[in-house]
C-alpha cells in the first residue's frame, strides 16, 4: 500500500537527516557548509509537505513545527535549519492568505496601524481546506530552493563594486561565501589577501591554499598578529555563521577581536552573509555560557575553547547578502520580510 | 462640559492606579465620543482636539499627548472608510472598545518578551517608578528567577521609593540608591531596564529626569540598556537634543499655568538618544531603535 510506505520512507529520511545533523556539528567544525544544510532542510520540508497527511494549513504548520523542533534540538548551533523552517512557515501563511483571497501584501506583523483599524481580535486558525494549497506551497518552496542555489553567486557578483585594485583585504578562517566573493573579484582585479589562521582548527590555512590556487596573493598570519597588521589593511571581509536579529553576528572565534581591531583603525568591516543565515534570535547577556559551544581538546588539561564569538552591530559597516548591501540597523526590516513574528519560537 | 471631562479622567486614573495615563486618556476620549452630539466628522475632530487639550491641561505628560494623537488618528482612519456619520460613530465605538481591550493586554505582552532577558542571579538597575518595569519583574519573579534590583531614588518626587516598596512586596531584594550614585553602582550591575513616558521617532525615549545620565553611564560601562514601553507611547516628535523637547512636556501642568519664568524651574523629564539604547521591548516585539520610526511611518502615513 502506498500510504504507510510513503510515511515510513518519510520518517526514515527525517531520522537520517537528524543523525547527520548531530554528527556534523562537533569536533573539527561542520562537515558541510551551511548552504548545503539549508538546501537539505528545505528539500526535506518539501518532501514533508508532499508526503505527510494533512488537510488544512494549520495541520501542516503543526507537523512542520514539530519536526522543526526536533531538528533544531539535534544541533542547536546550526541555526540555518531553524531559519529555513521559519521561511517555510511564512510561505504557508502567505499561500493560505492568498487562497482565502485577502490582500496578500497586508502586513501580517503587529503594528500600531493594525491595532487601530482591524475589526476584531483576529485569531487566524488556518483551518480552512483549500485543494490547491498543497501545489502552491510546493511551488513556493521550489522557488525558495532556486533562491538558495543562487545565493553564493549573487553575493560574488557584487564583489567588483567593493574590491579595488591594489587593496589589502583581511579575512579570518574559512568561509565559502567569502572565498567565491574574492575569487570573483580576482578575475578582474589584482589585490592582496591576509588570512588570519583562526586557531585551533586553523581553517584559515585551507582558505589560503584555495585562494592562492586562484592566483590571489595570500598571506597567512597568526591570530595574535591581527592587531599589529591591521594598520596596513584597507578592508576586512568576513563570513559568519549566523546574523542575529539586532544586526550582530555569531561568527567563528576570533572575529570579535578582528572587529575591534578594525574599529580601532577605522577600517570598514564587511560581512558577506546570505539571507538564510538571518535568525530571529537576539543575544541575551554578556557572559552567557551557552551562546558559545565549548569543546575539550586534551584529556588531562581542561581547555575551554569557544567555537563562536559575538560581534555587536556597532562594529559592522556593511552586510552583503544575495539581495544587496544593507546597514546593520536595517536587519530588523529584513527579518520582518522573511519570518512571521509568531514563528520566532518554534 | 470640560469639567465633566476632567472629572471623568481623574476618576479613571483613581479607579485603577495601575492603568497607564495614556489608556485613561483614550478611555475618556472614547466616552466623550459616545456623548458627542456633533453632526459632522470635521466637527467631531475639532471637539476631540479640544478635549485632548483639556486633558493635557490636567496631566501634561507625553503619554497623554501621544494617547490623544493616536485616538485622533484612529478617528481619521475610521472616518475614511465610512462616509455616513452615524454608522461611522458606531464603528468607531466598537473599534474603540476593541482597541482598549488590546492595549490593556500590551503590558502582559511586553513582560512576556522581556523576562527572558533576566537571568538567574542578575543584578538590575532601574530608574524611578515604572509600572511596566514592575510588571516585567513580577513575571520574572513568577518564573522563579532570583535577581536583585537597584532603584534610584529619583528626586524631586522620590518615586523610586514607591518602586522599592512594590518590589519588596514581591520578595525581590532591592536597594534604593541616590540619583548621584548611578556611576558608582554600575560596576556591580548586569543590565539596566527602564520604562518610558514616550518613545520618539528617532527611537530615543522621553522619561523621568536622570534617565539620560543613566544611559550615558551604562554606555561607558558597556552594560546593556533596555527600555520597556507599550506601543501607544510612540509619539511623533524628533528631538535632536534636550532643548528640542517641547516645554509643555518638561514641566507639570500646574507649573506651566502658574509660573512666569520657566527657566528657573527644574524639568521633570529628559530625552535619551537612540545611540545609547540597546533594545526596546514593546508589545509589537523586540525592536532596535531604528525600527521605531518604521512603525510610526506605517501608522501615520
Coordinates of C-alpha atoms in Angstrom, one line a residue, chain A:
Chain A
X1 CA 0.0 0.0 0.0
X2 CA 1.5 3.3 -1.0
X3 CA 0.2 5.1 2.2
X4 CA 2.2 3.6 5.0
X5 CA 5.3 3.0 2.8
X6 CA 5.4 6.7 2.0
X7 CA 5.2 7.5 5.7
X8 CA 7.9 5.2 6.7
X9 CA 10.1 6.4 3.9
X10 CA 9.5 9.9 5.1
X11 CA 10.3 9.1 8.8
X12 CA 13.4 7.3 7.6
X13 CA 14.6 10.3 5.8
X14 CA 13.9 12.6 8.7
X15 CA 15.8 10.3 11.0
X16 CA 18.8 10.2 8.6
X17 CA 18.8 13.9 8.4
X18 CA 18.7 14.3 12.2
X19 CA 21.6 11.9 12.8
X20 CA 23.6 13.7 10.1
X21 CA 23.0 17.0 12.0
X22 CA 24.0 15.5 15.3
X23 CA 27.3 14.2 13.8
X24 CA 28.1 17.2 11.8
X25 CA 28.4 19.8 14.5
X26 CA 31.0 18.6 16.9
X27 CA 34.8 18.5 16.6
X28 CA 36.5 19.9 13.6
X29 CA 33.8 22.2 12.5
X30 CA 30.7 21.4 10.4
X31 CA 31.1 18.6 7.9
X32 CA 29.2 20.6 5.3
X33 CA 28.7 24.2 4.6
X34 CA 25.5 26.0 5.9
X35 CA 24.3 26.5 2.4
X36 CA 24.1 22.7 1.9
X37 CA 22.3 22.3 5.3
X38 CA 19.8 25.0 4.2
X39 CA 19.2 23.3 0.9
X40 CA 18.7 19.9 2.5
X41 CA 16.4 21.2 5.2
X42 CA 14.2 22.9 2.5
X43 CA 14.2 19.8 0.4
X44 CA 13.2 17.7 3.4
X45 CA 10.4 20.2 4.2
X46 CA 9.2 20.0 0.7
X47 CA 9.0 16.2 1.0
X48 CA 7.1 16.5 4.2
X49 CA 4.6 18.8 2.6
X50 CA 4.2 16.4 -0.3
X51 CA 4.0 13.2 1.6
X52 CA 2.7 13.8 5.1
X53 CA -1.0 13.6 5.7
X54 CA -2.6 17.0 6.3
X55 CA -5.9 18.6 5.5
X56 CA -5.6 22.2 6.4
X57 CA -2.8 24.7 6.6
X58 CA -3.0 24.6 10.4
X59 CA -2.2 20.8 10.4
X60 CA 0.7 21.3 8.0
X61 CA 2.2 24.1 10.2
X62 CA 1.9 21.9 13.3
X63 CA 3.7 19.0 11.6
X64 CA 6.4 21.2 10.3
X65 CA 6.8 22.9 13.7
X66 CA 7.0 19.5 15.4
X67 CA 9.7 18.2 13.1
X68 CA 11.4 21.6 13.2
X69 CA 11.7 21.5 17.0
X70 CA 13.3 18.0 16.7
X71 CA 15.7 19.3 14.1
X72 CA 16.8 22.3 16.0
X73 CA 17.2 20.3 19.1
X74 CA 19.5 17.9 17.3
X75 CA 22.0 20.6 16.5
X76 CA 21.3 23.9 18.2
X77 CA 24.3 25.6 16.8
X78 CA 23.2 25.1 13.3
X79 CA 20.7 27.9 13.0
X80 CA 20.1 27.6 9.3
X81 CA 17.8 24.7 10.0
X82 CA 15.5 26.8 12.2
X83 CA 15.7 29.7 9.7
X84 CA 14.5 27.5 6.8
X85 CA 11.7 26.1 8.9
X86 CA 10.5 29.6 9.7
X87 CA 10.7 30.6 6.0
X88 CA 8.6 27.7 5.0
X89 CA 6.1 28.5 7.7
X90 CA 5.8 32.0 6.4
X91 CA 5.3 30.7 2.9
X92 CA 2.5 28.6 4.1
X93 CA 0.9 31.5 5.8
X94 CA 1.2 33.6 2.7
X95 CA -0.2 30.9 0.4
X96 CA -3.1 30.4 2.8
X97 CA -3.9 34.1 2.9
X98 CA -3.7 34.3 -0.9
X99 CA -6.1 31.3 -1.2
X100 CA -8.5 33.0 1.1
X101 CA -8.4 36.0 -1.2
X102 CA -7.3 38.5 1.4
X103 CA -4.9 41.1 0.1
X104 CA -1.6 39.4 0.1
X105 CA 0.6 42.4 0.8
X106 CA -1.1 43.2 4.2
X107 CA 1.3 43.3 7.0
X108 CA 0.9 40.2 8.9
X109 CA 3.0 41.7 11.6
X110 CA 1.7 43.6 14.6
X111 CA 1.8 47.2 14.1
X112 CA 0.2 50.3 15.5
X113 CA -1.8 50.7 12.3
X114 CA -3.2 47.2 12.7
X115 CA -4.1 47.8 16.3
X116 CA -6.3 50.8 15.3
X117 CA -8.0 49.5 12.1
X118 CA -8.6 45.8 12.5
X119 CA -12.1 44.8 13.3
X120 CA -11.7 42.1 15.8
X121 CA -9.2 40.1 17.8
X122 CA -8.2 38.1 14.8
X123 CA -7.2 34.6 15.8
X124 CA -6.4 33.0 12.5
X125 CA -6.6 29.3 13.0
X126 CA -5.8 28.2 9.4
X127 CA -8.4 25.6 9.5
X128 CA -10.0 26.0 6.1
X129 CA -9.2 23.5 3.5
X130 CA -8.1 24.5 0.0
X131 CA -7.4 22.0 -2.7
X132 CA -4.7 24.0 -4.5
X133 CA -2.8 24.8 -1.3
X134 CA -0.5 21.8 -1.5
X135 CA 0.5 22.6 -5.0
X136 CA 1.0 26.3 -4.3
X137 CA 3.1 25.6 -1.2
X138 CA 5.3 23.2 -3.0
X139 CA 5.8 25.6 -5.9
X140 CA 6.8 28.4 -3.4
X141 CA 9.2 26.0 -1.7
X142 CA 10.7 25.3 -5.1
X143 CA 11.2 29.0 -5.7
X144 CA 12.9 29.2 -2.3
X145 CA 15.2 26.3 -3.3
X146 CA 16.2 28.2 -6.5
X147 CA 16.9 31.2 -4.5
X148 CA 19.1 29.2 -2.2
X149 CA 21.0 27.8 -5.1
X150 CA 21.9 31.2 -6.4
X151 CA 22.9 32.9 -3.2
X152 CA 26.7 32.4 -3.3
X153 CA 26.7 33.6 -7.0
X154 CA 24.6 36.6 -6.2
X155 CA 26.9 37.7 -3.4
X156 CA 30.0 37.1 -5.6
X157 CA 28.5 39.3 -8.3
X158 CA 28.7 42.3 -6.0
X159 CA 32.4 41.8 -5.5
X160 CA 33.7 44.2 -8.1
X161 CA 31.9 47.1 -6.5
X162 CA 33.6 46.6 -3.2
X163 CA 37.2 45.5 -4.0
X164 CA 39.5 47.8 -5.9
X165 CA 43.0 47.2 -7.3
X166 CA 46.0 47.0 -5.1
X167 CA 43.9 46.7 -2.0
X168 CA 44.8 44.7 1.1
X169 CA 41.9 42.7 2.3
X170 CA 41.9 40.8 5.6
X171 CA 39.7 37.8 6.4
X172 CA 39.6 35.1 9.1
X173 CA 39.1 31.4 9.0
X174 CA 37.3 29.8 6.1
X175 CA 34.1 31.0 4.6
X176 CA 32.9 29.6 1.3
X177 CA 30.9 32.7 0.6
X178 CA 34.0 35.0 1.1
X179 CA 36.1 32.6 -0.9
X180 CA 33.8 32.9 -4.0
X181 CA 33.5 36.6 -3.4
X182 CA 37.2 37.1 -3.5
X183 CA 37.8 34.7 -6.4
X184 CA 35.1 36.5 -8.5
X185 CA 36.9 39.9 -7.9
X186 CA 40.3 38.3 -8.7
X187 CA 39.2 37.7 -12.3
X188 CA 39.3 41.4 -13.0
X189 CA 41.4 43.0 -10.1
X190 CA 44.7 42.4 -8.6
X191 CA 44.8 42.6 -4.8
X192 CA 46.4 41.1 -1.7
X193 CA 44.6 39.0 0.9
X194 CA 45.7 38.4 4.5
X195 CA 44.1 35.4 6.2
X196 CA 44.1 35.0 10.0
X197 CA 44.6 31.3 10.6
X198 CA 41.9 31.0 13.3
X199 CA 43.3 28.5 15.8
X200 CA 42.8 25.8 16.9
X201 CA 41.1 24.3 13.9
X202 CA 43.2 26.5 11.5
X203 CA 40.6 26.6 8.8
X204 CA 42.5 29.7 7.6
X205 CA 45.2 27.5 6.1
X206 CA 42.7 25.8 3.8
X207 CA 41.3 29.2 2.8
X208 CA 44.7 30.5 1.9
X209 CA 45.6 27.4 -0.2
X210 CA 42.3 27.7 -2.1
X211 CA 42.8 31.4 -2.7
X212 CA 46.3 31.1 -3.9
X213 CA 45.3 28.4 -6.3
X214 CA 43.0 31.0 -7.9
X215 CA 46.0 33.2 -8.4
X216 CA 45.5 35.7 -5.4
X217 CA 48.5 36.8 -3.4
X218 CA 47.8 35.4 0.1
X219 CA 49.5 35.7 3.4
X220 CA 48.6 33.7 6.5
X221 CA 49.1 35.3 9.9
X222 CA 48.6 34.1 13.5
X223 CA 45.5 35.3 15.3
X224 CA 47.7 37.2 17.7
X225 CA 49.1 39.3 14.9
X226 CA 45.7 40.7 13.8
X227 CA 46.0 44.0 15.6
X228 CA 49.6 44.5 14.5
X229 CA 48.9 44.0 10.8
X230 CA 45.5 45.9 10.8
X231 CA 47.1 49.3 10.1
X232 CA 48.0 48.1 6.6
X233 CA 44.6 46.7 5.8
X234 CA 42.1 48.6 3.6
X235 CA 39.1 46.4 4.2
X236 CA 38.0 43.5 6.3
X237 CA 35.7 41.0 4.7
X238 CA 34.3 38.1 6.8
X239 CA 31.7 35.5 6.7
X240 CA 29.6 34.5 9.6
X241 CA 27.7 31.5 11.0
X242 CA 24.6 33.5 11.9
X243 CA 23.2 37.0 11.6
X244 CA 21.2 37.9 14.7
X245 CA 18.1 40.0 14.9
X246 CA 19.8 43.1 16.3
X247 CA 22.3 43.2 13.5
X248 CA 25.0 41.4 15.5
X249 CA 26.9 38.3 14.5
X250 CA 27.6 34.9 15.8
X251 CA 30.8 34.1 13.9
X252 CA 33.9 31.9 14.3
X253 CA 36.0 32.7 17.4
X254 CA 38.5 35.5 16.8
X255 CA 36.0 37.6 14.8
X256 CA 35.3 39.9 17.7
X257 CA 39.0 40.6 18.1
X258 CA 39.2 41.3 14.4
X259 CA 36.1 43.6 14.5
X260 CA 37.5 45.6 17.5
X261 CA 40.9 46.0 15.7
X262 CA 39.1 47.2 12.6
X263 CA 37.1 49.7 14.6
X264 CA 40.2 51.0 16.2
X265 CA 41.8 51.6 12.9
X266 CA 38.5 52.8 11.3
X267 CA 38.7 50.1 8.7
X268 CA 35.4 49.1 7.2
X269 CA 34.2 45.6 8.2
X270 CA 32.1 44.0 5.5
X271 CA 30.1 40.8 6.3
X272 CA 29.1 38.5 3.4
X273 CA 26.1 36.6 4.6
X274 CA 23.3 35.1 2.5
X275 CA 19.7 35.7 3.7
X276 CA 19.2 32.2 5.1
X277 CA 21.7 32.9 7.8
X278 CA 19.4 35.6 9.3
X279 CA 18.0 34.3 12.6
X280 CA 15.3 35.9 14.8
X281 CA 17.5 35.2 17.9
X282 CA 18.8 38.1 19.9
X283 CA 21.7 37.8 22.2
X284 CA 20.7 38.0 25.8
X285 CA 23.5 38.8 28.1
X286 CA 27.3 39.4 28.0
X287 CA 28.6 36.3 29.7
X288 CA 26.2 33.7 28.6
X289 CA 27.9 30.3 28.6
X290 CA 25.6 28.5 26.2
X291 CA 26.0 31.0 23.4
X292 CA 29.4 29.6 22.6
X293 CA 30.0 25.9 22.0
X294 CA 32.8 24.6 24.2
X295 CA 34.8 21.5 23.4
X296 CA 37.7 19.8 25.1
X297 CA 40.9 19.1 23.3
X298 CA 43.3 17.4 25.7
X299 CA 42.3 14.9 28.3
X300 CA 44.5 15.9 31.3
X301 CA 44.0 19.6 30.9
X302 CA 40.7 21.4 30.8
X303 CA 40.8 23.8 28.0
X304 CA 37.8 25.9 27.4
X305 CA 37.7 26.7 23.7
X306 CA 34.7 28.7 22.4
X307 CA 33.8 27.9 18.9
X308 CA 31.8 31.1 18.2
X309 CA 32.1 34.8 19.1
X310 CA 29.5 37.5 19.4
X311 CA 30.2 40.6 17.3
X312 CA 28.0 43.6 18.3
X313 CA 26.3 45.5 15.5
X314 CA 28.2 48.8 16.2
X315 CA 31.4 47.2 14.8
X316 CA 30.0 46.2 11.5
X317 CA 30.0 48.6 8.5
X318 CA 28.0 46.6 5.8
X319 CA 26.2 43.4 5.2
X320 CA 26.5 42.0 1.7
X321 CA 23.7 39.5 1.1
X322 CA 22.2 37.9 -2.0
X323 CA 19.7 40.7 -2.2
X324 CA 22.2 43.5 -2.0
X325 CA 24.1 45.6 0.6
X326 CA 22.5 46.6 3.9
X327 CA 23.5 48.5 7.1
X328 CA 23.2 46.6 10.4
X329 CA 20.4 48.9 11.5
X330 CA 18.3 47.6 8.6
X331 CA 18.5 43.9 9.6
X332 CA 15.3 44.1 11.6
X333 CA 13.4 45.1 8.5
X334 CA 14.7 42.1 6.5
X335 CA 13.7 39.9 9.4
X336 CA 10.1 41.1 9.2
X337 CA 10.1 40.3 5.5
X338 CA 11.4 36.8 5.8
X339 CA 9.8 35.5 9.0
X340 CA 6.4 35.8 10.8
X341 CA 6.7 37.0 14.4
X342 CA 4.7 34.1 15.7
X343 CA 7.2 31.7 14.3
X344 CA 10.2 33.2 16.2
X345 CA 9.6 30.5 18.8
X346 CA 9.1 27.2 17.0

